PDB file of C-alpha atoms in Angstrom:
ATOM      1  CA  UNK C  18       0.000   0.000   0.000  1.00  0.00           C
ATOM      2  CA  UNK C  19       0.968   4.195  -0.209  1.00  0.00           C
ATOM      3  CA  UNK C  20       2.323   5.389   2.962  1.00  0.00           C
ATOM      4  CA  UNK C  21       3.307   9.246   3.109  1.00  0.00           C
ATOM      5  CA  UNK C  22       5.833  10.516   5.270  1.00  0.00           C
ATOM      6  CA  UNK C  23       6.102  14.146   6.650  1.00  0.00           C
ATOM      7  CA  UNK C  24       9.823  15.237   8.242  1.00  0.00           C
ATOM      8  CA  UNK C  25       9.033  17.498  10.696  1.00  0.00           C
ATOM      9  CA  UNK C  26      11.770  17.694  13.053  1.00  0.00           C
ATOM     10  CA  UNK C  27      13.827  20.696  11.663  1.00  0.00           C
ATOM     11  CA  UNK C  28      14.652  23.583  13.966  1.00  0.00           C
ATOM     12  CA  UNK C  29      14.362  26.546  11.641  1.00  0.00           C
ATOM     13  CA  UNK C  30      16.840  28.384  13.354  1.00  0.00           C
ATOM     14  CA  UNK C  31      17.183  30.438   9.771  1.00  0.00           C
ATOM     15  CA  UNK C  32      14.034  32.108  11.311  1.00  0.00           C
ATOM     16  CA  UNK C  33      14.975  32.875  14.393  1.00  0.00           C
ATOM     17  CA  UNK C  34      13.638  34.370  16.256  1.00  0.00           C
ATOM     18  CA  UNK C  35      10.341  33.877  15.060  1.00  0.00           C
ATOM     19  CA  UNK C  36      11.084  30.060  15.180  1.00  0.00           C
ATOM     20  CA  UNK C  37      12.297  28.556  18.263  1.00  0.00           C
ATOM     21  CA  UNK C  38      12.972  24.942  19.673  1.00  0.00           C
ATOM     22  CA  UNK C  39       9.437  24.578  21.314  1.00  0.00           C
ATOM     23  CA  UNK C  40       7.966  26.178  18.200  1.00  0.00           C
ATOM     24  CA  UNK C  41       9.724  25.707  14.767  1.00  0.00           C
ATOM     25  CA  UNK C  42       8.967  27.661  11.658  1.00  0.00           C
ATOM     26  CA  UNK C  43       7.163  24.828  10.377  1.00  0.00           C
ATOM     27  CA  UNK C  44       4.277  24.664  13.573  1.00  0.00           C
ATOM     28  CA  UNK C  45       4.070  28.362  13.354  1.00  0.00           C
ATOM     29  CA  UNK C  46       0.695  29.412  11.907  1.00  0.00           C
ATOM     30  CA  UNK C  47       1.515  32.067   9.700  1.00  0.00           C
ATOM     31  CA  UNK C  48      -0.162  31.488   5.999  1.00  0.00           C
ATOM     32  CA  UNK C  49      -3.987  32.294   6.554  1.00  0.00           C
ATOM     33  CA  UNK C  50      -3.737  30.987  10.232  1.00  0.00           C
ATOM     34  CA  UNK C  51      -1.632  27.552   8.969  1.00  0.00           C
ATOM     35  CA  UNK C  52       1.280  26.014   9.479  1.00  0.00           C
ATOM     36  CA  UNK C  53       3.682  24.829   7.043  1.00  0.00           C
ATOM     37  CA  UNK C  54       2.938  21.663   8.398  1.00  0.00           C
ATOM     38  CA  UNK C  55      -1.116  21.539   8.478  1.00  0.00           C
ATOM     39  CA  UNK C  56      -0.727  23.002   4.752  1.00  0.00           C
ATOM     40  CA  UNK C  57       2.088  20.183   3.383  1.00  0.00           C
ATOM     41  CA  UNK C  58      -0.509  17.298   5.694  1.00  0.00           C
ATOM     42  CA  UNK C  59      -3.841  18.855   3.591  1.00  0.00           C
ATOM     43  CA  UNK C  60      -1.739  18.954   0.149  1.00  0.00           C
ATOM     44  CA  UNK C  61      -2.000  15.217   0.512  1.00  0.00           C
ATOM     45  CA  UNK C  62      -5.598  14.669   0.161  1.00  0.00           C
ATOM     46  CA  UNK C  63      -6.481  12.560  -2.628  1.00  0.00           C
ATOM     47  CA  UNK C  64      -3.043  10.675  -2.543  1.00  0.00           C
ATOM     48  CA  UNK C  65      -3.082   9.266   0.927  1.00  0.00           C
ATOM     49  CA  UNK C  66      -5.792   8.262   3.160  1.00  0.00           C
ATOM     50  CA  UNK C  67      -5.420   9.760   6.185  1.00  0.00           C
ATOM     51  CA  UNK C  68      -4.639   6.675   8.302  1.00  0.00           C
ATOM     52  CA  UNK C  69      -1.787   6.123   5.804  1.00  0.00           C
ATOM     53  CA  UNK C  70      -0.037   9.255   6.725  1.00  0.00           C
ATOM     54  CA  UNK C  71       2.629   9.603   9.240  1.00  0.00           C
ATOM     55  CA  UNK C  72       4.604  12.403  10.639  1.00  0.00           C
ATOM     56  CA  UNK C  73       8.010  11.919  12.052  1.00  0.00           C
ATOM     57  CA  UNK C  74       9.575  14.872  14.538  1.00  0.00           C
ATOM     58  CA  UNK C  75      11.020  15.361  17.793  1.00  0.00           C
ATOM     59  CA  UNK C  76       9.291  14.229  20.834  1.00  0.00           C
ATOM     60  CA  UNK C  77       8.711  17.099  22.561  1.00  0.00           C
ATOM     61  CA  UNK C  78       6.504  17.994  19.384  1.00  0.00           C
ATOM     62  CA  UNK C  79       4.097  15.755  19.522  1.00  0.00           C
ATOM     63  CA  UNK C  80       1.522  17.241  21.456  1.00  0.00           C
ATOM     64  CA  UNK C  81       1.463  20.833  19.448  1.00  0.00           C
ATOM     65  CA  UNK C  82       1.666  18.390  16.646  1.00  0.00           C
ATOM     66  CA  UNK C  83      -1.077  16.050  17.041  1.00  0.00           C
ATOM     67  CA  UNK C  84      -3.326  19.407  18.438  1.00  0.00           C
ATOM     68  CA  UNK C  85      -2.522  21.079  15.114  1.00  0.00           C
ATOM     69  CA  UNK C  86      -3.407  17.822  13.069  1.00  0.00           C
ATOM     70  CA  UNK C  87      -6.455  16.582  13.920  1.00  0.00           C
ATOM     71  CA  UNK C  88      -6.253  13.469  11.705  1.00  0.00           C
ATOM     72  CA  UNK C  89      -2.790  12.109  12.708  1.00  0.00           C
ATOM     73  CA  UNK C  90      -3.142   9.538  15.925  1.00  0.00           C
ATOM     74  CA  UNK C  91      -0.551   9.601  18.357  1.00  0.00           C
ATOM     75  CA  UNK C  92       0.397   5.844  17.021  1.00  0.00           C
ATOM     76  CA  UNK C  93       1.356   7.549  13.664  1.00  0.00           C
ATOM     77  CA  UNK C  94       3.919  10.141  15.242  1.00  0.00           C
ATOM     78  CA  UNK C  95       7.103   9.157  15.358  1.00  0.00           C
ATOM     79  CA  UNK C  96       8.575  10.925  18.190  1.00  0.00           C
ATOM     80  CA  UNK C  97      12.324  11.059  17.986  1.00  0.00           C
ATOM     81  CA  UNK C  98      13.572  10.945  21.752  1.00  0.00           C
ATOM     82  CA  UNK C  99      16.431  13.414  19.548  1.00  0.00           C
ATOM     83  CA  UNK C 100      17.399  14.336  16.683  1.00  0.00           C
ATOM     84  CA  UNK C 101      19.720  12.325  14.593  1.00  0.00           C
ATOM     85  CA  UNK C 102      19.163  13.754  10.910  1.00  0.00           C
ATOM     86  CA  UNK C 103      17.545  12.849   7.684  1.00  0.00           C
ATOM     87  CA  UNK C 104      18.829   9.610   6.997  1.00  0.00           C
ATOM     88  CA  UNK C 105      17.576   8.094  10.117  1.00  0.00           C
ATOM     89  CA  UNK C 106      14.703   9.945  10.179  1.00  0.00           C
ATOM     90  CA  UNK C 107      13.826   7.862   6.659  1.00  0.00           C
ATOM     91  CA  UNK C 108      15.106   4.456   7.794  1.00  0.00           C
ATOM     92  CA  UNK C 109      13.530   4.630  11.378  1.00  0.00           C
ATOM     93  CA  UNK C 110      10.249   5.601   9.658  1.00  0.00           C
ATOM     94  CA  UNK C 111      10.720   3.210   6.712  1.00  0.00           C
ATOM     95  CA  UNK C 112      11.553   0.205   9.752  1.00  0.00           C
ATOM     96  CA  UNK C 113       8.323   1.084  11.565  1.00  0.00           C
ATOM     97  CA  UNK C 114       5.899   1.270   8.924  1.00  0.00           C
ATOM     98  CA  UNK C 115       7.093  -2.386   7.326  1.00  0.00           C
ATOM     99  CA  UNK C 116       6.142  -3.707  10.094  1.00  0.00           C
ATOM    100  CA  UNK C 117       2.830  -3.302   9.483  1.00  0.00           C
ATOM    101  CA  UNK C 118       2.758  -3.701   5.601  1.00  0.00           C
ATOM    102  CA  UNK C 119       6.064  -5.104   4.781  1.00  0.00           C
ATOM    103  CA  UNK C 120       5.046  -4.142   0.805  1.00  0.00           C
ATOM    104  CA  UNK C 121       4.950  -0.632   2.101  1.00  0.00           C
ATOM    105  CA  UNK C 122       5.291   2.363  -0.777  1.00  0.00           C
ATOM    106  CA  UNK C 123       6.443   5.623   1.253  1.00  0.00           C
ATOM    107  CA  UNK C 124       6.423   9.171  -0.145  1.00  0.00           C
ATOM    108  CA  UNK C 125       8.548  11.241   1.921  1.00  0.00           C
ATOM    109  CA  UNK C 126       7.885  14.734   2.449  1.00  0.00           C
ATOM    110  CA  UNK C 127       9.216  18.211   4.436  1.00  0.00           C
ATOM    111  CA  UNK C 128       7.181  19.981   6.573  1.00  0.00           C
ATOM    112  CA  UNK C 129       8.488  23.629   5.604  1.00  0.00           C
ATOM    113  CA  UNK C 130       7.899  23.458   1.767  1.00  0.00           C
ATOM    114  CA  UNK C 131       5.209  25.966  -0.105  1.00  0.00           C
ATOM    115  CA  UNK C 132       4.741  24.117  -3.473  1.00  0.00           C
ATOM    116  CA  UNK C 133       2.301  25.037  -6.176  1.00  0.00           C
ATOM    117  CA  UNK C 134       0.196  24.620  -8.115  1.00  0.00           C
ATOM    118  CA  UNK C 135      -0.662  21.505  -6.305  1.00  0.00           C
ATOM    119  CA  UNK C 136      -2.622  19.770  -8.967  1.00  0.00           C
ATOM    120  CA  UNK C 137       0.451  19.586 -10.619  1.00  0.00           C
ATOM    121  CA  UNK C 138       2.402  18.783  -7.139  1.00  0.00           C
ATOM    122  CA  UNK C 139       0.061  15.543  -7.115  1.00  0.00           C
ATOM    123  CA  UNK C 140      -0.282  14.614 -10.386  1.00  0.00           C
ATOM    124  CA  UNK C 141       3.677  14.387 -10.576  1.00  0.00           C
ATOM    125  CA  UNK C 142       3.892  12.330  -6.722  1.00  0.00           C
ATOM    126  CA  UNK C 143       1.216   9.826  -8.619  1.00  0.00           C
ATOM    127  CA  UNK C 144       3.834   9.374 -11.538  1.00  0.00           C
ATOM    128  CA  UNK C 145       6.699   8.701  -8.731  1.00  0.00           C
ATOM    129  CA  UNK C 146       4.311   6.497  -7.215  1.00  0.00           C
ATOM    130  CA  UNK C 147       3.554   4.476 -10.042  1.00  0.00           C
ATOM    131  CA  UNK C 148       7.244   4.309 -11.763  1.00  0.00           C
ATOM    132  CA  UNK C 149       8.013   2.898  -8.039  1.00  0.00           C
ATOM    133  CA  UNK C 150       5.203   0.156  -8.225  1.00  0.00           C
ATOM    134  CA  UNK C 151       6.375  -0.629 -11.436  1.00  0.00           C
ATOM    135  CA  UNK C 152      10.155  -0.813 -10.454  1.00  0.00           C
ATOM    136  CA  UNK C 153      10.395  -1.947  -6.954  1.00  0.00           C
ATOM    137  CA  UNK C 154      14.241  -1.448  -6.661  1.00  0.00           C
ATOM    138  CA  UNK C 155      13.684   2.198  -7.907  1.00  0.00           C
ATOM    139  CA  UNK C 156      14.824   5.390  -5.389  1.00  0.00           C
ATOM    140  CA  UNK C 157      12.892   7.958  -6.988  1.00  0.00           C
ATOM    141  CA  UNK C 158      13.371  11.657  -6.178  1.00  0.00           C
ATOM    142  CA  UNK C 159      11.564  15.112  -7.306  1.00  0.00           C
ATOM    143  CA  UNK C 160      13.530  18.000  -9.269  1.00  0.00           C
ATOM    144  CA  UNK C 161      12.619  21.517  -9.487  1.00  0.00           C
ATOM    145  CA  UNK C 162      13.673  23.836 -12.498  1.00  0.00           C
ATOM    146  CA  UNK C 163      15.773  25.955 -11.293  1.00  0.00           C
ATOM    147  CA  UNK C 164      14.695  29.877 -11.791  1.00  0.00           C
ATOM    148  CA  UNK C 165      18.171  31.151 -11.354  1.00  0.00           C
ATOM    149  CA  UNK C 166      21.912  30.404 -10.584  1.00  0.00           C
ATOM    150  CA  UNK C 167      21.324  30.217  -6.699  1.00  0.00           C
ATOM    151  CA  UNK C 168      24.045  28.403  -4.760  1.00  0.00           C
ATOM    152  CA  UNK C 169      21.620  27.618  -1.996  1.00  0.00           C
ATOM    153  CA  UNK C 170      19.736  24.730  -3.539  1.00  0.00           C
ATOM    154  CA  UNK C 171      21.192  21.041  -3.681  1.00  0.00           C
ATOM    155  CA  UNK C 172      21.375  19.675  -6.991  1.00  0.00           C
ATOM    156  CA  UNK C 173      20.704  17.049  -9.514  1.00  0.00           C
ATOM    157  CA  UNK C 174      22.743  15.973 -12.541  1.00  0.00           C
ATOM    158  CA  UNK C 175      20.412  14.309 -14.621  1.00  0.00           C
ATOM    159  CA  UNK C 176      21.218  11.005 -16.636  1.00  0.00           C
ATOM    160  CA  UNK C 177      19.654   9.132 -19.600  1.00  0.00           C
ATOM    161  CA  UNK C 178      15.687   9.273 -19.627  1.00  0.00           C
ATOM    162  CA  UNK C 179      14.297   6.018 -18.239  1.00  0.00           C
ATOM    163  CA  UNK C 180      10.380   6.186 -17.932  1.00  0.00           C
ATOM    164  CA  UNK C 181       7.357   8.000 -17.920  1.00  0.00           C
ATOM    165  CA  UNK C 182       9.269  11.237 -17.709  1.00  0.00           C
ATOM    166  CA  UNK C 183      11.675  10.303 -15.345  1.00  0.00           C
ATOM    167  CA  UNK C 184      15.409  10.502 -15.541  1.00  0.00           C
ATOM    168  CA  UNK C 185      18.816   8.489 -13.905  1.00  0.00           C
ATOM    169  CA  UNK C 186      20.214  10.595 -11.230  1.00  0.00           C
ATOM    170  CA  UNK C 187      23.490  10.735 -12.721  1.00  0.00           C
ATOM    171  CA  UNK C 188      24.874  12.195  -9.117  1.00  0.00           C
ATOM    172  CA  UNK C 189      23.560  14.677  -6.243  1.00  0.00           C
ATOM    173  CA  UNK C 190      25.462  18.082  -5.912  1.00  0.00           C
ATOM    174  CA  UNK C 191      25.845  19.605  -2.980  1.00  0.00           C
ATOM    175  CA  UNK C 192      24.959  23.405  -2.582  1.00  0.00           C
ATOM    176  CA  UNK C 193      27.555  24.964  -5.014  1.00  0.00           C
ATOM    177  CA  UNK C 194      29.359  27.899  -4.837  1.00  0.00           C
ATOM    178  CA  UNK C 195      28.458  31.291  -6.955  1.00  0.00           C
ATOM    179  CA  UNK C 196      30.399  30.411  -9.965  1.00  0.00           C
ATOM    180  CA  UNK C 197      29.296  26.034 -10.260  1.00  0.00           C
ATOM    181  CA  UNK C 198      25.970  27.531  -9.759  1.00  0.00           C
ATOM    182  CA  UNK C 199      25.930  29.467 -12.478  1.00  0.00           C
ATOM    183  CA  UNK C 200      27.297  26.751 -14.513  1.00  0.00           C
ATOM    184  CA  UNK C 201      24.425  24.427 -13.401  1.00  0.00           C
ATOM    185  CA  UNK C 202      21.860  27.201 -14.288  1.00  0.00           C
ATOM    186  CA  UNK C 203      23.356  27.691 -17.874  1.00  0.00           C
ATOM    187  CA  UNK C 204      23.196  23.658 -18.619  1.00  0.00           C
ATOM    188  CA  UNK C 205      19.450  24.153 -18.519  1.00  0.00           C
ATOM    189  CA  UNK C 206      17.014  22.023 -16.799  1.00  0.00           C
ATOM    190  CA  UNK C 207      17.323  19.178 -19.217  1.00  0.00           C
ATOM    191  CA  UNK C 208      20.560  18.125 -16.837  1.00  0.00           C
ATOM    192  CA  UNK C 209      20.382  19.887 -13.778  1.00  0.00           C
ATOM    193  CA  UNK C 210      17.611  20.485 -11.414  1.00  0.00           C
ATOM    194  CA  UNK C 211      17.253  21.946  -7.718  1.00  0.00           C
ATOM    195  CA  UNK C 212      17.360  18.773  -5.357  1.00  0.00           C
ATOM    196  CA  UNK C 213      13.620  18.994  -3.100  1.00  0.00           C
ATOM    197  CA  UNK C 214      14.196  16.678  -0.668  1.00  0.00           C
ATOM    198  CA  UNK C 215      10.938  14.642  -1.562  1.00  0.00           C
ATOM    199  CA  UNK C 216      11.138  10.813  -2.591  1.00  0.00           C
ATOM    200  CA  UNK C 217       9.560   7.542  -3.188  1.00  0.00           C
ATOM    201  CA  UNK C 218      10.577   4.346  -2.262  1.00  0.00           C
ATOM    202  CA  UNK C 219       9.825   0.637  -0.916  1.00  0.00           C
ATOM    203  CA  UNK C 220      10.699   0.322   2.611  1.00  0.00           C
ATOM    204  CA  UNK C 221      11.912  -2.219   1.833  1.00  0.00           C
ATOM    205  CA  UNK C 222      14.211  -1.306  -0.768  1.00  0.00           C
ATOM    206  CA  UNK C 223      15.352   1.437   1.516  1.00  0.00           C
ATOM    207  CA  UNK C 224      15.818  -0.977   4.207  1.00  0.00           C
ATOM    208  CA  UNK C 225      18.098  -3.027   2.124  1.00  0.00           C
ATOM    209  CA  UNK C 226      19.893  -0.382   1.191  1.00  0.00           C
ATOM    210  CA  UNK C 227      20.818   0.430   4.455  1.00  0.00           C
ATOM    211  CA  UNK C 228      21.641  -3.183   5.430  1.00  0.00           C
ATOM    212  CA  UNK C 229      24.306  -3.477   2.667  1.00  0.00           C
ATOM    213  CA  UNK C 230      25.695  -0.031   2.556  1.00  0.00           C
ATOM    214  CA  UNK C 231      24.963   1.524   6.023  1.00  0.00           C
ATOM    215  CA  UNK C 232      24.948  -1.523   8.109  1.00  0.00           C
ATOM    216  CA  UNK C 233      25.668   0.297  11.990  1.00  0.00           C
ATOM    217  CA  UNK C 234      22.707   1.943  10.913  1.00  0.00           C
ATOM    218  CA  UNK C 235      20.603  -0.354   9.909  1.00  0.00           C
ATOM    219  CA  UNK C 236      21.406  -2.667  13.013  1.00  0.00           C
ATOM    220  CA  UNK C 237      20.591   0.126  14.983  1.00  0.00           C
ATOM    221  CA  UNK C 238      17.639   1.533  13.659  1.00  0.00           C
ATOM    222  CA  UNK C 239      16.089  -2.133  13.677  1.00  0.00           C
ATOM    223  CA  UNK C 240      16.894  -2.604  16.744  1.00  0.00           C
ATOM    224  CA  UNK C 241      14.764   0.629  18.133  1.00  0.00           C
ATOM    225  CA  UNK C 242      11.984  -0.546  15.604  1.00  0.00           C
ATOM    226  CA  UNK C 243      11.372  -3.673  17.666  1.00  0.00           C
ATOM    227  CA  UNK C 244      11.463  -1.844  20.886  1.00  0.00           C
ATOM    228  CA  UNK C 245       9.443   1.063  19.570  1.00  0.00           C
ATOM    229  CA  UNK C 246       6.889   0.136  22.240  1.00  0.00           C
ATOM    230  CA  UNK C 247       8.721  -0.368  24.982  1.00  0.00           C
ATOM    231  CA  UNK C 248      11.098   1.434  27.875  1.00  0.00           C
ATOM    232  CA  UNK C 249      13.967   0.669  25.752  1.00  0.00           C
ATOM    233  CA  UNK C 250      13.744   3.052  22.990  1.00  0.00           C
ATOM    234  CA  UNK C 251      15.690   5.910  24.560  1.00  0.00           C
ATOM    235  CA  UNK C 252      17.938   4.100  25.714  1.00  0.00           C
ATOM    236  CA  UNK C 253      18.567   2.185  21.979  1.00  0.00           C
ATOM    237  CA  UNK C 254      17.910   5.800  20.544  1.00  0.00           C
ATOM    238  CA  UNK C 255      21.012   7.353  22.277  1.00  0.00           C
ATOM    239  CA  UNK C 256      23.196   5.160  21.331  1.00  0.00           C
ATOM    240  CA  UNK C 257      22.511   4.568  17.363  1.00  0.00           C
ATOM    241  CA  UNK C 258      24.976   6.443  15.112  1.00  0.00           C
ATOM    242  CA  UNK C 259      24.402   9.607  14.700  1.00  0.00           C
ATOM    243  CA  UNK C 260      24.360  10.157  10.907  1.00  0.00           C
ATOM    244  CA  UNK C 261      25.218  14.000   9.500  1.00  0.00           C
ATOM    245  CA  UNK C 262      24.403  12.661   5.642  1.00  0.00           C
ATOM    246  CA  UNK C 263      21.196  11.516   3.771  1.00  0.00           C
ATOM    247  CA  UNK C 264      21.600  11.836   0.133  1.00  0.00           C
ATOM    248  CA  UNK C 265      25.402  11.610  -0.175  1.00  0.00           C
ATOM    249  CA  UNK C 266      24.844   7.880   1.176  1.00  0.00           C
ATOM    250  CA  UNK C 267      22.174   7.055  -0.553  1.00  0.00           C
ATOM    251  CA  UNK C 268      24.259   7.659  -3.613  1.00  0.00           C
ATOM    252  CA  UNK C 269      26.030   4.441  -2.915  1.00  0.00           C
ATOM    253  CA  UNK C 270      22.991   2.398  -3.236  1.00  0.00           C
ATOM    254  CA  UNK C 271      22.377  -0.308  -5.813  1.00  0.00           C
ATOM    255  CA  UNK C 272      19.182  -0.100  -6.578  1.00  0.00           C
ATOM    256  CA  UNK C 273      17.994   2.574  -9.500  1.00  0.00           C
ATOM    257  CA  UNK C 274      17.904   6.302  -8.920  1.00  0.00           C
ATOM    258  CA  UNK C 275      15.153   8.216 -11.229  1.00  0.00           C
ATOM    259  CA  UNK C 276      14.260  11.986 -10.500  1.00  0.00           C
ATOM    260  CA  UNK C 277      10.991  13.289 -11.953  1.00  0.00           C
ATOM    261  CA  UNK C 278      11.115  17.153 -12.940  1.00  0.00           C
ATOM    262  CA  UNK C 279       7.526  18.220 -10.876  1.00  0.00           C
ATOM    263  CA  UNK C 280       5.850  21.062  -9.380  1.00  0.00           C
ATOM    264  CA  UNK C 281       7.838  24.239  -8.299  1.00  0.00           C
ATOM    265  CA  UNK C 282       8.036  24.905  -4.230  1.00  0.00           C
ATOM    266  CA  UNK C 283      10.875  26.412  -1.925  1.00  0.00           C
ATOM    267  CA  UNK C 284      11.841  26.364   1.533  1.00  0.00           C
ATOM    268  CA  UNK C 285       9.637  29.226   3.765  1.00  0.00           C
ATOM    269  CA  UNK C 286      13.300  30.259   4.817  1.00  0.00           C
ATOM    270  CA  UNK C 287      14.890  30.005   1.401  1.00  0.00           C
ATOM    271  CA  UNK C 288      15.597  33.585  -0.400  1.00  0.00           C
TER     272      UNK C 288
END
């Protein structure tokens, strides 16, 4: 089945000081009296049910959380005892919801993205859906077109087309400087694209991915799956690895990567 998953642990401390620990930029209610994070959780009606939607965030978030969601259940936060970055955001998620539907398709999200129009947003997350269906060992992720040279994006370098619109991630660039940038910009969108930070995958392709290239990782984060429940998870939390990298590992991965060029969005602290 689709699963979507919603990163909400980020600090925003870009925004500071109008976002703070106890109240990040992305619980802060200011678009029409919404959050970043009730607007990204509505822009997934008609893709997810809402009992298929999860948020993942720090712990001491999850009551202004659930209170500003009324549709997520407390059993579908993922409270983080801390933080430990993207990657094991994703595979802690990933771990958890294969447990209960080990075929599990997860769309992951951010929780401080504005992203229109989102017709298109959605019709583009149903192609990423489907090429994933279709190709089970597939790590799909979302490109923007970029609007200018700006050295505050991520990148992608674009391969060979593959399928329905999709291309092979020939590599992901990190934030360039001025002058790379600029060189990005001027190759056109046909080979490079602003990075989101949204993807598709199995679980359990991103599980095995893990396993064979991350394996301290994985071995930790199952481990605090199977205690998820009990007294042990702080304990199991604090002593994982703490990862500082998400994409840059997932580079190393052997399954397929395929970005899709979709809607356009930006960060609410992005220039």
């Amino acid at each position: 089945m689709r699963h979507a998953l919603i990163l909400a642990g980020g600090t925003g401390t870009r925004l500071w000081p109008m976002s703070r620990a106890r109240l990040p930029k992305q619980l802060i209610p200011f678009i029409d009296g919404k959050s970043l994070l009730e607007i990204g959780y509505e822009r997934l009606e008609g893709l997810f049910p809402t009992e298929r939607r999860y948020v993942c965030a720090t712990e001491r978030q999850r009551a202004i959380t659930l209170a500003s969601l009324p549709g997520l259940t407390s059993e579908r936060f993922f409270g983080e005892p801390t933080g430990r970055d993207t990657l094991n955001a994703m595979g802690l998620s990933a771990a958890l919801i294969a447990r209960q539907d080990p075929e599990a398709v997860i769309a992951v999200f951010t929780a401080d993205h504005i992203i229109g129009p989102v017709d298109e947003f959605r019709r583009v997350v149903e192609r990423g859906l489907r090429l994933v269906e279709r190709s089970p060992e597939t790590l799909v992720t979302f490109g923007i077109t970029p609007t200018g040279p700006l050295p505050c994006y991520g990148y992608l370098e674009l391969g060979e087309a593959i399928d329905d619109g999709a291309f092979a991630v020939r590599q992901f660039r990190e934030k360039p400087d001025a002058q790379t940038a600029g060189d990005y910009f001027a190759a056109g969108p046909g080979r490079y694209l602003w990075n989101s930070g949204i993807f598709v995958w199995r679980a359990a392709t991103l599980l095995d991915c893990l396993r064979r290239y991350e394996p301290e990782t994985h071995a930790g984060l199952s481990s605090i799956a199977a205690s998820w429940a009990g007294r042990g998870k702080p304990r199991l939390w604090s002593a994982s690895i703490d990862a500082q990298e998400d994409q840059r590992r997932l580079r190393r991965h052997g399954a397929r990567g395929a970005g899709l060029r979709g809607a356009s969005g930006s960060a609410a602290d992005d220039p």
